[in-house]
Amino acid sequence: MSRLDRYYRRGYAWFDERLDLDSERSTLGKAFPAEDSFLLGEIALFSFVVLVLTGIFLGFFYQPITAMVEYQGSVAQYHGEEVPHAYASVLAITHDISYGMFIRRLHHWAAHLFIASAALHMMRVFFQGAYRNPREPNWVIGVLLVVLGMAAGFTGYVLPYDNFAAEAASIGYVVASSIPIVGGEIAWVLFGGDYPTALSIPRMYFLHVLVIPLLIGILLAAHMVILYRQKHTEGPRDEAFTGEPVTPADAPATASAEDGGAELGLPNEPTTTDGGQPEAAASADGDRTVDRDDDGVVVGLPLFPQQAALSAIVFFLTLGTLSLLSGFFSVHNIAEYGPYDPATTPELVLPDWYLMWMFGILKLLPDWAGVGPLSVEFVGGVLVTGLVILVVIAWPFIDRYEEPGHFVVDPLERDWQTATGVAGIAFLSVLSLGGMNTVVSDLTGIATSSLNPILLSLAIVLPIVAWLIVYASLGGFADDSGDGPEPSGGDEDA
């Protein structure tokens, strides 16, 4: 027994005497497949942790007040001038408080990484069919987390109260107030009345630091509870698997190469989701064989200590990446745009990348899209946007499966599902180009009045073309004619 093993056993025994860890053995022994792409969800979780910690730091210094105050900070161009208190406090965080600029950048980049990793995690789940029965609830939670992440980004974007952010936030006010009958009340709740008012920043601050993070925390907790209650998804096995079942207490002793360690240096002993004995045949020496098609047992790393150690590495890699981004790449420079000034408008106002597709809908829809009491802002910002989100939420019930499935599926074996996913990406990409139509216009020399109809047509035609190409490439038409291979994807019922 190595010195490390002895230290581990002594430490485990010390905590077991005090915390009765053995009673939680089933939780600590939950199996996690050793696949790198499965770590995207952990990156999103760790980004949220960084967001909370850096947000607490920023909260000590930020003032959600629009009243004017004489600026006494180190930014020379505003020294002695009256600026909104919120604007002055962000200038102070950025230029006058020790580590303030770095923490603000860290908060900014963590927000982007949270949404990006969560979106990539969802794409992995979608293309591999990991949303199938019984994981529909976690798919819905995942979509809501991304939506809340975008809402957190929007409300945080408003807080500096600089001229750029105030103009961008006014788009949200216009969309909210465009809702028939209740639009005025919704705009009052969110913005405190006709934007901007003295209540707008406090309302956005309240949503940004309390309501939205609380909802994200609740959904993350629900996501984790469901994850523990269910069997983890796993990639198809190349062959049957034989090994000694892992339990938390003896995991270190069996995690050696001579026990059949995988090429990553990780143990490859099978362990069930409840940390108990796999429901498989046991040999005389205690090894058990798990058939390659048996999805009743998950082969992977037990939560403790292997997966916990891997998660710690992922956390520090995430923190290191965010630190590098914060050290080398600046964020929104509010000193350049100045405090909110209703008499001027920045030359180019664009939202962050994850909101660009919504902005694109508003830009590309022609005025005639507004019908009767339904304004074009309502049609684009509420109806179309809401329909896209609703379809994504409902996807597991559209591609419905009666029988539970625990193996992920090769996207190349899912013709119409993969084709739909590619079409969706094409749709959002063109809409995002529409949100940047002024930039595209400058690059192409085509006036936005001519460019918008082209992009709108592409937003309709390109997804259809992409769907047909991918569906045909994966043999979908051949399957329909009965001449090709049998469609895969499990026991679909839709």
Short mmCIF file of N, CA and C in Angstrom, two decimals, residues 64-171:
data_model
loop_
_atom_site.label_atom_id
_atom_site.label_comp_id
_atom_site.label_asym_id
_atom_site.label_seq_id
_atom_site.Cartn_x
_atom_site.Cartn_y
_atom_site.Cartn_z
N PRO A 64 -26.47 51.39 -7.21
CA PRO A 64 -27.55 51.39 -8.22
C PRO A 64 -28.41 52.65 -8.15
N ILE A 65 -27.79 53.79 -8.35
CA ILE A 65 -28.47 55.09 -8.19
C ILE A 65 -28.23 55.91 -9.44
N THR A 66 -29.30 56.52 -9.96
CA THR A 66 -29.16 57.34 -11.17
C THR A 66 -28.98 58.82 -10.85
N ALA A 67 -29.12 59.21 -9.59
CA ALA A 67 -28.94 60.62 -9.21
C ALA A 67 -27.52 61.07 -9.56
N MET A 68 -27.39 62.35 -9.89
CA MET A 68 -26.10 62.87 -10.31
C MET A 68 -25.18 63.10 -9.11
N VAL A 69 -23.88 62.87 -9.32
CA VAL A 69 -22.89 63.07 -8.28
C VAL A 69 -21.62 63.60 -8.95
N GLU A 70 -20.88 64.39 -8.22
CA GLU A 70 -19.65 64.94 -8.78
C GLU A 70 -18.57 63.86 -8.77
N TYR A 71 -18.02 63.58 -9.91
CA TYR A 71 -17.02 62.52 -10.03
C TYR A 71 -15.66 63.01 -9.54
N GLN A 72 -15.05 62.24 -8.64
CA GLN A 72 -13.76 62.62 -8.06
C GLN A 72 -12.72 61.54 -8.28
N GLY A 73 -12.95 60.67 -9.26
CA GLY A 73 -12.02 59.57 -9.48
C GLY A 73 -10.84 59.94 -10.35
N SER A 74 -10.16 58.92 -10.83
CA SER A 74 -8.89 59.14 -11.54
C SER A 74 -9.03 59.26 -13.05
N VAL A 75 -10.25 59.11 -13.59
CA VAL A 75 -10.43 59.27 -15.03
C VAL A 75 -10.52 60.76 -15.33
N ALA A 76 -9.48 61.31 -15.90
CA ALA A 76 -9.33 62.77 -15.99
C ALA A 76 -10.46 63.44 -16.76
N GLN A 77 -10.95 62.80 -17.80
CA GLN A 77 -11.94 63.47 -18.65
C GLN A 77 -13.27 63.72 -17.93
N TYR A 78 -13.52 63.01 -16.83
CA TYR A 78 -14.78 63.24 -16.10
C TYR A 78 -14.54 63.86 -14.72
N HIS A 79 -13.31 64.13 -14.38
CA HIS A 79 -13.01 64.65 -13.04
C HIS A 79 -13.68 66.01 -12.83
N GLY A 80 -14.45 66.10 -11.74
CA GLY A 80 -15.15 67.33 -11.41
C GLY A 80 -16.50 67.48 -12.09
N GLU A 81 -16.84 66.56 -13.02
CA GLU A 81 -18.12 66.63 -13.70
C GLU A 81 -19.19 65.85 -12.94
N GLU A 82 -20.43 66.23 -13.15
CA GLU A 82 -21.54 65.49 -12.55
C GLU A 82 -21.94 64.34 -13.47
N VAL A 83 -21.96 63.15 -12.92
CA VAL A 83 -22.34 61.94 -13.68
C VAL A 83 -23.28 61.12 -12.80
N PRO A 84 -24.05 60.21 -13.38
CA PRO A 84 -24.91 59.34 -12.55
C PRO A 84 -24.07 58.54 -11.55
N HIS A 85 -24.64 58.36 -10.37
CA HIS A 85 -23.91 57.67 -9.31
C HIS A 85 -23.51 56.25 -9.75
N ALA A 86 -24.41 55.56 -10.44
CA ALA A 86 -24.11 54.21 -10.91
C ALA A 86 -22.90 54.22 -11.84
N TYR A 87 -22.87 55.18 -12.74
CA TYR A 87 -21.76 55.29 -13.69
C TYR A 87 -20.45 55.57 -12.96
N ALA A 88 -20.52 56.50 -11.98
CA ALA A 88 -19.31 56.85 -11.22
C ALA A 88 -18.78 55.64 -10.44
N SER A 89 -19.70 54.84 -9.91
CA SER A 89 -19.25 53.68 -9.11
C SER A 89 -18.56 52.63 -9.98
N VAL A 90 -19.03 52.45 -11.20
CA VAL A 90 -18.37 51.48 -12.09
C VAL A 90 -17.01 52.03 -12.55
N LEU A 91 -16.93 53.34 -12.78
CA LEU A 91 -15.62 53.93 -13.08
C LEU A 91 -14.66 53.71 -11.91
N ALA A 92 -15.16 53.86 -10.68
CA ALA A 92 -14.31 53.66 -9.50
C ALA A 92 -13.85 52.21 -9.39
N ILE A 93 -14.79 51.27 -9.62
CA ILE A 93 -14.42 49.85 -9.58
C ILE A 93 -13.33 49.56 -10.60
N THR A 94 -13.48 50.15 -11.79
CA THR A 94 -12.56 49.83 -12.88
C THR A 94 -11.20 50.48 -12.72
N HIS A 95 -11.15 51.72 -12.19
CA HIS A 95 -9.89 52.47 -12.23
C HIS A 95 -9.32 52.83 -10.87
N ASP A 96 -10.10 52.73 -9.80
CA ASP A 96 -9.61 53.25 -8.51
C ASP A 96 -9.55 52.22 -7.39
N ILE A 97 -10.18 51.08 -7.55
CA ILE A 97 -10.22 50.07 -6.49
C ILE A 97 -9.24 48.96 -6.84
N SER A 98 -8.45 48.56 -5.86
CA SER A 98 -7.46 47.52 -6.11
C SER A 98 -8.13 46.25 -6.62
N TYR A 99 -7.59 45.74 -7.71
CA TYR A 99 -8.07 44.52 -8.38
C TYR A 99 -9.49 44.69 -8.95
N GLY A 100 -10.03 45.90 -8.88
CA GLY A 100 -11.40 46.10 -9.37
C GLY A 100 -11.55 45.81 -10.85
N MET A 101 -10.58 46.32 -11.65
CA MET A 101 -10.68 46.08 -13.10
C MET A 101 -10.61 44.58 -13.39
N PHE A 102 -9.70 43.87 -12.70
CA PHE A 102 -9.55 42.44 -12.95
C PHE A 102 -10.81 41.68 -12.55
N ILE A 103 -11.37 42.01 -11.39
CA ILE A 103 -12.58 41.31 -10.94
C ILE A 103 -13.75 41.62 -11.87
N ARG A 104 -13.86 42.84 -12.34
CA ARG A 104 -14.95 43.17 -13.27
C ARG A 104 -14.79 42.39 -14.57
N ARG A 105 -13.55 42.31 -15.04
CA ARG A 105 -13.33 41.51 -16.26
C ARG A 105 -13.64 40.03 -15.99
N LEU A 106 -13.23 39.54 -14.83
CA LEU A 106 -13.49 38.14 -14.49
C LEU A 106 -14.99 37.87 -14.48
N HIS A 107 -15.75 38.79 -13.93
CA HIS A 107 -17.21 38.65 -13.89
C HIS A 107 -17.77 38.64 -15.31
N HIS A 108 -17.25 39.51 -16.13
CA HIS A 108 -17.73 39.61 -17.52
C HIS A 108 -17.46 38.32 -18.29
N TRP A 109 -16.21 37.85 -18.24
CA TRP A 109 -15.87 36.67 -19.02
C TRP A 109 -16.53 35.41 -18.46
N ALA A 110 -16.73 35.36 -17.15
CA ALA A 110 -17.43 34.21 -16.56
C ALA A 110 -18.87 34.14 -17.06
N ALA A 111 -19.49 35.31 -17.25
CA ALA A 111 -20.86 35.33 -17.77
C ALA A 111 -20.90 34.75 -19.19
N HIS A 112 -19.92 35.16 -20.00
CA HIS A 112 -19.88 34.64 -21.37
C HIS A 112 -19.61 33.14 -21.38
N LEU A 113 -18.68 32.71 -20.51
CA LEU A 113 -18.35 31.28 -20.50
C LEU A 113 -19.51 30.45 -19.96
N PHE A 114 -20.26 31.00 -19.02
CA PHE A 114 -21.41 30.28 -18.48
C PHE A 114 -22.42 29.98 -19.59
N ILE A 115 -22.75 30.99 -20.35
CA ILE A 115 -23.74 30.79 -21.41
C ILE A 115 -23.17 29.92 -22.53
N ALA A 116 -21.92 30.17 -22.89
CA ALA A 116 -21.31 29.40 -23.99
C ALA A 116 -21.20 27.92 -23.62
N SER A 117 -20.72 27.62 -22.42
CA SER A 117 -20.56 26.21 -22.03
C SER A 117 -21.92 25.53 -21.85
N ALA A 118 -22.89 26.27 -21.30
CA ALA A 118 -24.23 25.69 -21.15
C ALA A 118 -24.86 25.41 -22.52
N ALA A 119 -24.67 26.35 -23.47
CA ALA A 119 -25.22 26.14 -24.81
C ALA A 119 -24.54 24.97 -25.50
N LEU A 120 -23.20 24.87 -25.38
CA LEU A 120 -22.49 23.74 -25.99
C LEU A 120 -22.90 22.43 -25.32
N HIS A 121 -23.11 22.48 -24.02
CA HIS A 121 -23.58 21.29 -23.29
C HIS A 121 -24.93 20.83 -23.84
N MET A 122 -25.81 21.81 -24.08
CA MET A 122 -27.13 21.47 -24.63
C MET A 122 -27.02 20.91 -26.04
N MET A 123 -26.09 21.46 -26.83
CA MET A 123 -25.92 20.94 -28.18
C MET A 123 -25.41 19.51 -28.14
N ARG A 124 -24.50 19.21 -27.21
CA ARG A 124 -24.02 17.84 -27.07
C ARG A 124 -25.17 16.90 -26.70
N VAL A 125 -25.98 17.36 -25.76
CA VAL A 125 -27.12 16.55 -25.34
C VAL A 125 -28.09 16.35 -26.50
N PHE A 126 -28.31 17.41 -27.27
CA PHE A 126 -29.26 17.32 -28.39
C PHE A 126 -28.77 16.33 -29.44
N PHE A 127 -27.55 16.54 -29.94
CA PHE A 127 -27.09 15.73 -31.07
C PHE A 127 -26.86 14.28 -30.67
N GLN A 128 -26.58 14.03 -29.40
CA GLN A 128 -26.38 12.64 -28.96
C GLN A 128 -27.66 12.02 -28.38
N GLY A 129 -28.75 12.77 -28.44
CA GLY A 129 -30.02 12.22 -27.98
C GLY A 129 -30.07 11.96 -26.49
N ALA A 130 -29.28 12.68 -25.71
CA ALA A 130 -29.25 12.44 -24.26
C ALA A 130 -30.43 13.06 -23.53
N TYR A 131 -31.34 13.69 -24.26
CA TYR A 131 -32.54 14.27 -23.65
C TYR A 131 -33.68 13.25 -23.57
N ARG A 132 -33.44 12.05 -24.11
CA ARG A 132 -34.52 11.07 -24.19
C ARG A 132 -34.97 10.59 -22.81
N ASN A 133 -36.10 9.96 -22.80
CA ASN A 133 -36.64 9.35 -21.59
C ASN A 133 -35.54 8.60 -20.84
N PRO A 134 -35.27 8.90 -19.56
CA PRO A 134 -36.10 9.66 -18.63
C PRO A 134 -35.56 11.05 -18.32
N ARG A 135 -34.81 11.67 -19.23
CA ARG A 135 -34.10 12.91 -18.92
C ARG A 135 -34.80 14.15 -19.45
N GLU A 136 -36.04 14.07 -19.80
CA GLU A 136 -36.75 15.24 -20.29
C GLU A 136 -36.76 16.39 -19.29
N PRO A 137 -36.98 16.11 -17.97
CA PRO A 137 -36.98 17.24 -17.01
C PRO A 137 -35.67 18.02 -17.00
N ASN A 138 -34.55 17.32 -17.08
CA ASN A 138 -33.27 18.04 -17.05
C ASN A 138 -33.01 18.81 -18.34
N TRP A 139 -33.58 18.37 -19.46
CA TRP A 139 -33.48 19.16 -20.69
C TRP A 139 -34.24 20.47 -20.53
N VAL A 140 -35.44 20.39 -19.99
CA VAL A 140 -36.24 21.62 -19.78
C VAL A 140 -35.49 22.56 -18.83
N ILE A 141 -34.94 22.02 -17.76
CA ILE A 141 -34.19 22.84 -16.82
C ILE A 141 -32.97 23.48 -17.50
N GLY A 142 -32.31 22.71 -18.35
CA GLY A 142 -31.14 23.24 -19.05
C GLY A 142 -31.50 24.42 -19.95
N VAL A 143 -32.61 24.30 -20.67
CA VAL A 143 -33.04 25.41 -21.53
C VAL A 143 -33.35 26.65 -20.69
N LEU A 144 -34.06 26.44 -19.59
CA LEU A 144 -34.40 27.56 -18.72
C LEU A 144 -33.14 28.22 -18.14
N LEU A 145 -32.12 27.40 -17.84
CA LEU A 145 -30.87 27.97 -17.33
C LEU A 145 -30.21 28.87 -18.38
N VAL A 146 -30.23 28.45 -19.63
CA VAL A 146 -29.65 29.29 -20.68
C VAL A 146 -30.45 30.58 -20.83
N VAL A 147 -31.77 30.48 -20.80
CA VAL A 147 -32.61 31.68 -20.91
C VAL A 147 -32.34 32.62 -19.74
N LEU A 148 -32.26 32.06 -18.54
CA LEU A 148 -31.96 32.90 -17.37
C LEU A 148 -30.56 33.50 -17.47
N GLY A 149 -29.61 32.75 -18.02
CA GLY A 149 -28.27 33.29 -18.22
C GLY A 149 -28.30 34.49 -19.15
N MET A 150 -29.11 34.41 -20.21
CA MET A 150 -29.22 35.55 -21.12
C MET A 150 -29.89 36.74 -20.42
N ALA A 151 -30.89 36.45 -19.59
CA ALA A 151 -31.54 37.52 -18.84
C ALA A 151 -30.58 38.17 -17.85
N ALA A 152 -29.74 37.35 -17.22
CA ALA A 152 -28.74 37.90 -16.30
C ALA A 152 -27.75 38.78 -17.05
N GLY A 153 -27.38 38.34 -18.25
CA GLY A 153 -26.47 39.15 -19.05
C GLY A 153 -27.09 40.49 -19.42
N PHE A 154 -28.37 40.48 -19.80
CA PHE A 154 -29.04 41.73 -20.18
C PHE A 154 -29.13 42.69 -19.00
N THR A 155 -29.58 42.19 -17.84
CA THR A 155 -29.75 43.07 -16.69
C THR A 155 -28.40 43.58 -16.17
N GLY A 156 -27.35 42.77 -16.30
CA GLY A 156 -26.04 43.25 -15.89
C GLY A 156 -25.47 44.27 -16.85
N TYR A 157 -25.82 44.11 -18.11
CA TYR A 157 -25.34 45.01 -19.15
C TYR A 157 -25.83 46.44 -18.91
N VAL A 158 -27.01 46.56 -18.30
CA VAL A 158 -27.63 47.87 -18.10
C VAL A 158 -26.97 48.65 -16.97
N LEU A 159 -26.43 47.94 -15.97
CA LEU A 159 -26.07 48.56 -14.70
C LEU A 159 -25.06 49.71 -14.78
N PRO A 160 -24.04 49.68 -15.64
CA PRO A 160 -23.10 50.82 -15.65
C PRO A 160 -23.76 52.15 -16.02
N TYR A 161 -24.91 52.09 -16.66
CA TYR A 161 -25.67 53.29 -17.04
C TYR A 161 -24.85 54.23 -17.92
N ASP A 162 -24.03 53.64 -18.78
CA ASP A 162 -23.31 54.45 -19.76
C ASP A 162 -24.18 54.62 -21.00
N ASN A 163 -23.73 55.46 -21.90
CA ASN A 163 -24.59 55.81 -23.04
C ASN A 163 -24.86 54.62 -23.95
N PHE A 164 -23.89 53.74 -24.09
CA PHE A 164 -24.06 52.56 -24.95
C PHE A 164 -25.07 51.59 -24.34
N ALA A 165 -24.84 51.24 -23.06
CA ALA A 165 -25.70 50.24 -22.41
C ALA A 165 -27.13 50.74 -22.27
N ALA A 166 -27.29 52.04 -21.99
CA ALA A 166 -28.63 52.58 -21.83
C ALA A 166 -29.42 52.48 -23.14
N GLU A 167 -28.73 52.74 -24.25
CA GLU A 167 -29.41 52.62 -25.55
C GLU A 167 -29.78 51.17 -25.85
N ALA A 168 -28.87 50.25 -25.54
CA ALA A 168 -29.15 48.83 -25.78
C ALA A 168 -30.32 48.35 -24.91
N ALA A 169 -30.35 48.82 -23.65
CA ALA A 169 -31.42 48.40 -22.75
C ALA A 169 -32.77 48.95 -23.18
N SER A 170 -32.77 50.08 -23.86
CA SER A 170 -34.05 50.66 -24.30
C SER A 170 -34.76 49.72 -25.27
N ILE A 171 -34.01 48.87 -25.97
CA ILE A 171 -34.63 47.89 -26.87
C ILE A 171 -35.47 46.91 -26.06
#
